[in-house]
């Protein structure tokens, strides 16, 4: 699942491939923007903000959000674009394909960040601010911890994997209220460290052990032994997002 680290890495990949190069083809396969053609213009910047991506070209900004299944691929010019492709950007050397993007829109570059104005501090941003993030986290004391960690208005970049892993690491049930957090500053700092450590990794790791099958504490491990105490990990998929926890380590 794409989280802030995936988007950060995607931006890095697109930056390397596109920035400073003129587009030779721009094919937007979304009815509303089908007539937009940015070819002839050079790509100036690629930026990530939380889980949002911006490719700035001329006076336009291509805004995308990966949501559940989206991705961007950089391929040779010969690569085929199948029905899942929403946008094709060619330079003279490479082809960038935006696949299954949850959001794809072409914005006026001068106002493109308006769409991310509501976001809390970006965990991987230059302007990351743990004080603001910690204050946001506990602003409404009765909200469940996992839900608040996933709320991009509180802090931006966390998806369901990190939300579950952070609950484990801090010993809280995902459903516990944020008022149970004794040190909110420490929690948001752990979140930042986790995403930062993973920003260039292909296989996300929250345990510090990058060997296959050992990368996460609880996420996706229902029925398997807790890595700390051996108790089987539990799962609840009745909510909007699946929750995983160790009933002994998290209370
Ligand atoms: Zn345990």
CSV table of C-alpha atoms and ligand atoms in Angstrom, one decimal:
chain,number,residue,atom,x,y,z
A,1,UNK,CA,0.0,0.0,0.0
A,2,UNK,CA,1.4,3.4,-0.9
A,3,UNK,CA,2.3,5.5,2.1
A,4,UNK,CA,4.4,8.7,2.4
A,5,UNK,CA,7.7,6.8,1.9
A,6,UNK,CA,6.4,5.3,-1.4
A,7,UNK,CA,5.4,8.7,-2.6
A,8,UNK,CA,8.7,10.2,-1.6
A,9,UNK,CA,10.6,7.5,-3.5
A,10,UNK,CA,8.3,7.9,-6.5
A,11,UNK,CA,9.0,11.7,-6.6
A,12,UNK,CA,12.7,11.0,-6.5
A,13,UNK,CA,12.4,8.6,-9.4
A,14,UNK,CA,10.3,11.0,-11.5
A,15,UNK,CA,12.7,13.9,-10.6
A,16,UNK,CA,15.7,12.0,-11.9
A,17,UNK,CA,13.9,11.0,-15.1
A,18,UNK,CA,12.1,14.1,-16.0
A,19,UNK,CA,13.4,17.4,-14.5
A,20,UNK,CA,15.2,19.6,-17.0
A,21,UNK,CA,13.8,17.6,-19.9
A,22,UNK,CA,11.3,18.8,-22.5
A,23,UNK,CA,8.2,16.6,-22.9
A,24,UNK,CA,7.8,15.2,-26.4
A,25,UNK,CA,4.5,13.6,-25.6
A,26,UNK,CA,1.7,14.3,-23.1
A,27,UNK,CA,-1.3,12.0,-23.2
A,28,UNK,CA,-3.8,12.4,-20.4
A,29,UNK,CA,-6.3,9.6,-20.4
A,30,UNK,CA,-8.9,11.3,-18.1
A,31,UNK,CA,-11.8,12.7,-20.1
A,32,UNK,CA,-11.7,16.1,-18.3
A,33,UNK,CA,-8.1,16.7,-19.2
A,34,UNK,CA,-7.9,14.8,-22.5
A,35,UNK,CA,-7.2,18.0,-24.5
A,36,UNK,CA,-4.4,19.1,-22.2
A,37,UNK,CA,-1.1,18.9,-24.1
A,38,UNK,CA,2.1,19.9,-22.2
A,39,UNK,CA,4.5,18.7,-24.8
A,40,UNK,CA,7.2,21.2,-25.8
A,41,UNK,CA,7.5,22.4,-22.2
A,42,UNK,CA,10.3,21.3,-19.8
A,43,UNK,CA,9.5,19.6,-16.5
A,44,UNK,CA,10.8,22.0,-13.8
A,45,UNK,CA,10.1,20.3,-10.6
A,46,UNK,CA,8.6,17.2,-9.0
A,47,UNK,CA,7.4,17.6,-5.4
A,48,UNK,CA,5.8,15.3,-2.8
A,49,UNK,CA,3.6,16.6,-0.1
A,50,UNK,CA,2.3,13.9,2.3
A,51,UNK,CA,0.9,11.3,-0.2
A,52,UNK,CA,0.3,13.9,-3.0
A,53,UNK,CA,2.6,14.3,-6.0
A,54,UNK,CA,3.1,17.3,-8.2
A,55,UNK,CA,4.9,17.4,-11.5
A,56,UNK,CA,5.4,21.1,-12.5
A,57,UNK,CA,5.6,21.8,-16.3
A,58,UNK,CA,5.3,25.3,-17.7
A,59,UNK,CA,2.4,27.0,-16.1
A,60,UNK,CA,0.7,23.7,-15.2
A,61,UNK,CA,1.1,21.2,-12.4
A,62,UNK,CA,0.2,17.5,-12.8
A,63,UNK,CA,-1.3,16.5,-9.4
A,64,UNK,CA,-1.7,12.9,-8.6
A,65,UNK,CA,-2.5,10.7,-5.6
A,66,UNK,CA,-1.7,7.0,-5.6
A,67,UNK,CA,-4.6,6.0,-3.2
A,68,UNK,CA,-4.7,2.2,-2.8
A,69,UNK,CA,-3.2,0.9,-6.0
A,70,UNK,CA,-1.6,3.7,-8.0
A,71,UNK,CA,1.9,3.9,-9.2
A,72,UNK,CA,4.3,5.8,-11.5
A,73,UNK,CA,6.7,3.9,-13.6
A,74,UNK,CA,9.7,5.1,-15.6
A,75,UNK,CA,10.2,2.9,-18.7
A,76,UNK,CA,12.0,2.9,-22.0
A,77,UNK,CA,10.1,4.7,-24.8
A,78,UNK,CA,9.1,1.4,-26.3
A,79,UNK,CA,7.0,0.4,-23.3
A,80,UNK,CA,3.3,-0.3,-24.0
A,81,UNK,CA,0.6,1.5,-22.1
A,82,UNK,CA,-2.3,-0.7,-21.2
A,83,UNK,CA,-5.8,0.3,-20.0
A,84,UNK,CA,-4.7,1.0,-16.5
A,85,UNK,CA,-2.5,3.9,-17.6
A,86,UNK,CA,-4.0,7.3,-16.9
A,87,UNK,CA,-1.2,9.5,-18.3
A,88,UNK,CA,1.9,9.1,-20.5
A,89,UNK,CA,4.8,11.6,-20.4
A,90,UNK,CA,7.6,11.1,-22.8
A,91,UNK,CA,10.9,12.9,-23.0
A,92,UNK,CA,13.4,12.1,-25.8
A,93,UNK,CA,14.9,9.4,-23.6
A,94,UNK,CA,12.2,7.9,-21.3
A,95,UNK,CA,8.5,7.3,-20.8
A,96,UNK,CA,6.8,8.0,-17.5
A,97,UNK,CA,3.5,6.1,-17.0
A,98,UNK,CA,1.0,7.0,-14.3
A,99,UNK,CA,-1.0,3.8,-13.6
A,100,UNK,CA,-4.3,3.4,-11.7
A,101,UNK,CA,-3.8,6.8,-10.1
A,102,UNK,CA,-6.6,7.5,-7.5
A,103,UNK,CA,-6.5,11.2,-8.4
A,104,UNK,CA,-5.1,12.8,-11.5
A,105,UNK,CA,-5.7,16.4,-12.3
A,106,UNK,CA,-4.0,19.2,-14.2
A,107,UNK,CA,-3.8,22.3,-12.0
A,108,UNK,CA,-2.7,25.9,-12.4
A,109,UNK,CA,0.9,25.8,-11.1
A,110,UNK,CA,0.5,29.0,-9.2
A,111,UNK,CA,-2.2,27.5,-7.0
A,112,UNK,CA,-1.4,23.8,-7.0
A,113,UNK,CA,-0.5,23.6,-3.3
A,114,UNK,CA,-4.1,24.8,-2.4
A,115,UNK,CA,-5.1,21.1,-2.7
A,116,UNK,CA,-2.8,20.2,0.1
A,117,UNK,CA,-3.4,23.1,2.3
A,118,UNK,CA,-5.5,21.0,4.8
A,119,UNK,CA,-2.6,18.6,5.4
A,120,UNK,CA,-0.8,18.5,8.8
A,121,UNK,CA,3.0,18.5,9.0
A,122,UNK,CA,4.6,16.3,6.3
A,123,UNK,CA,6.6,13.5,8.0
A,124,UNK,CA,9.1,13.6,5.1
A,125,UNK,CA,8.9,17.3,4.4
A,126,UNK,CA,11.6,19.9,4.8
A,127,UNK,CA,9.2,21.8,7.1
A,128,UNK,CA,8.4,18.8,9.4
A,129,UNK,CA,7.4,20.2,12.8
A,130,UNK,CA,7.1,17.7,15.6
A,131,UNK,CA,5.6,20.2,18.0
A,132,UNK,CA,2.7,21.0,15.7
A,133,UNK,CA,2.2,17.3,14.9
A,134,UNK,CA,2.1,16.4,18.6
A,135,UNK,CA,-0.4,19.1,19.3
A,136,UNK,CA,-2.6,18.0,16.4
A,137,UNK,CA,-2.4,14.4,17.5
A,138,UNK,CA,-3.9,15.0,20.9
A,139,UNK,CA,-6.3,17.8,19.9
A,140,UNK,CA,-9.3,15.6,20.3
A,141,UNK,CA,-8.6,13.3,23.3
A,142,UNK,CA,-11.3,10.7,22.7
A,143,UNK,CA,-10.4,9.8,19.1
A,144,UNK,CA,-8.8,6.3,18.5
A,145,UNK,CA,-5.0,6.4,18.0
A,146,UNK,CA,-5.0,4.5,14.7
A,147,UNK,CA,-7.7,6.7,13.2
A,148,UNK,CA,-5.8,9.9,14.2
A,149,UNK,CA,-2.5,8.6,12.8
A,150,UNK,CA,-4.3,8.0,9.5
A,151,UNK,CA,-5.9,11.5,9.4
A,152,UNK,CA,-3.7,13.4,7.0
A,153,UNK,CA,-4.9,16.7,8.5
A,154,UNK,CA,-3.1,15.7,11.7
A,155,UNK,CA,0.2,14.7,10.1
A,156,UNK,CA,0.8,13.7,6.6
A,157,UNK,CA,2.3,10.5,5.2
A,158,UNK,CA,1.0,7.6,7.4
A,159,UNK,CA,-0.9,4.8,5.9
A,160,UNK,CA,-2.3,1.7,7.5
A,161,UNK,CA,1.0,-0.2,7.8
A,162,UNK,CA,2.7,2.5,9.8
A,163,UNK,CA,-0.4,3.2,11.9
A,164,UNK,CA,-0.5,-0.4,13.1
A,165,UNK,CA,3.2,-0.6,13.6
A,166,UNK,CA,3.4,2.6,15.6
A,167,UNK,CA,0.6,1.4,17.9
A,168,UNK,CA,2.6,-1.8,18.5
A,169,UNK,CA,5.9,0.1,19.2
A,170,UNK,CA,4.2,2.4,21.6
A,171,UNK,CA,2.3,-0.4,23.3
A,172,UNK,CA,-1.2,1.0,22.6
A,173,UNK,CA,-4.2,-0.7,21.1
A,174,UNK,CA,-5.2,0.9,17.8
A,175,UNK,CA,-8.6,1.6,19.3
A,176,UNK,CA,-7.2,3.3,22.4
A,177,UNK,CA,-8.0,7.0,22.7
A,178,UNK,CA,-5.2,9.4,22.0
A,179,UNK,CA,-5.5,10.6,25.6
A,180,UNK,CA,-3.7,7.4,26.5
A,181,UNK,CA,-0.5,8.5,24.8
A,182,UNK,CA,1.9,9.6,27.5
A,183,UNK,CA,4.4,11.2,25.2
A,184,UNK,CA,2.9,12.5,21.9
A,185,UNK,CA,6.1,14.2,20.9
A,186,UNK,CA,8.0,10.9,21.1
A,187,UNK,CA,5.3,9.1,19.1
A,188,UNK,CA,5.4,11.6,16.2
A,189,UNK,CA,9.2,11.5,16.3
A,190,UNK,CA,9.1,7.7,16.0
A,191,UNK,CA,6.7,8.1,13.1
A,192,UNK,CA,9.2,10.4,11.4
A,193,UNK,CA,12.1,8.1,12.1
A,194,UNK,CA,10.2,5.1,10.6
A,195,UNK,CA,9.3,6.9,7.4
A,196,UNK,CA,12.6,8.5,7.0
A,197,UNK,CA,14.5,5.2,7.4
A,198,UNK,CA,12.3,3.7,4.7
A,199,UNK,CA,12.3,6.5,2.2
A,200,UNK,CA,14.7,4.8,-0.2
A,201,UNK,CA,13.8,1.2,0.7
A,202,UNK,CA,11.9,-1.1,-1.6
A,203,UNK,CA,10.7,-3.4,1.2
A,204,UNK,CA,9.3,-1.4,4.1
A,205,UNK,CA,10.9,-2.3,7.4
A,206,UNK,CA,9.8,-1.2,10.9
A,207,UNK,CA,11.6,-3.7,13.0
A,208,UNK,CA,15.1,-2.8,12.1
A,209,UNK,CA,15.5,-6.4,10.7
A,210,UNK,CA,15.4,-6.2,6.9
A,211,UNK,CA,15.5,-10.0,6.3
A,212,UNK,CA,12.5,-11.4,4.5
A,213,UNK,CA,9.5,-12.2,6.7
A,214,UNK,CA,11.0,-10.1,9.6
A,215,UNK,CA,10.3,-6.6,8.5
A,216,UNK,CA,7.1,-5.8,10.4
A,217,UNK,CA,5.9,-6.3,14.0
A,218,UNK,CA,2.2,-7.0,13.5
A,219,UNK,CA,0.9,-5.7,10.2
A,220,UNK,CA,-0.5,-8.5,8.1
A,221,UNK,CA,0.6,-11.1,10.7
A,222,UNK,CA,-2.7,-12.3,12.1
A,223,UNK,CA,-2.4,-15.6,13.9
A,224,UNK,CA,1.4,-15.5,13.9
A,225,UNK,CA,3.5,-15.2,17.1
A,226,UNK,CA,4.2,-11.7,18.3
A,227,UNK,CA,7.9,-11.1,17.8
A,228,UNK,CA,8.3,-9.8,21.4
A,229,UNK,CA,6.1,-12.2,23.5
A,230,UNK,CA,4.9,-15.0,21.2
A,231,UNK,CA,1.2,-14.3,21.7
A,232,UNK,CA,-0.7,-14.8,18.4
A,233,UNK,CA,-1.3,-11.4,16.6
A,234,UNK,CA,-5.0,-10.4,16.3
A,235,UNK,CA,-6.8,-8.8,13.5
A,236,UNK,CA,-10.1,-6.8,13.2
A,237,UNK,CA,-11.3,-6.1,9.7
A,238,UNK,CA,-14.7,-4.8,10.7
A,239,UNK,CA,-13.7,-1.1,10.4
A,240,UNK,CA,-12.7,0.9,7.3
A,241,UNK,CA,-9.1,-0.3,7.7
A,242,UNK,CA,-7.8,-3.6,9.0
A,243,UNK,CA,-6.3,-3.4,12.5
A,244,UNK,CA,-3.5,-5.7,13.8
A,245,UNK,CA,-2.3,-5.9,17.4
A,246,UNK,CA,-0.7,-8.1,20.0
A,247,UNK,CA,-3.2,-8.5,22.9
A,248,UNK,CA,-0.4,-8.9,25.4
A,249,UNK,CA,2.0,-6.1,24.4
A,250,UNK,CA,-0.7,-3.6,23.6
A,251,UNK,CA,-3.2,-2.5,26.2
B,1,LIG,ZN1,3.4,-9.3,22.2
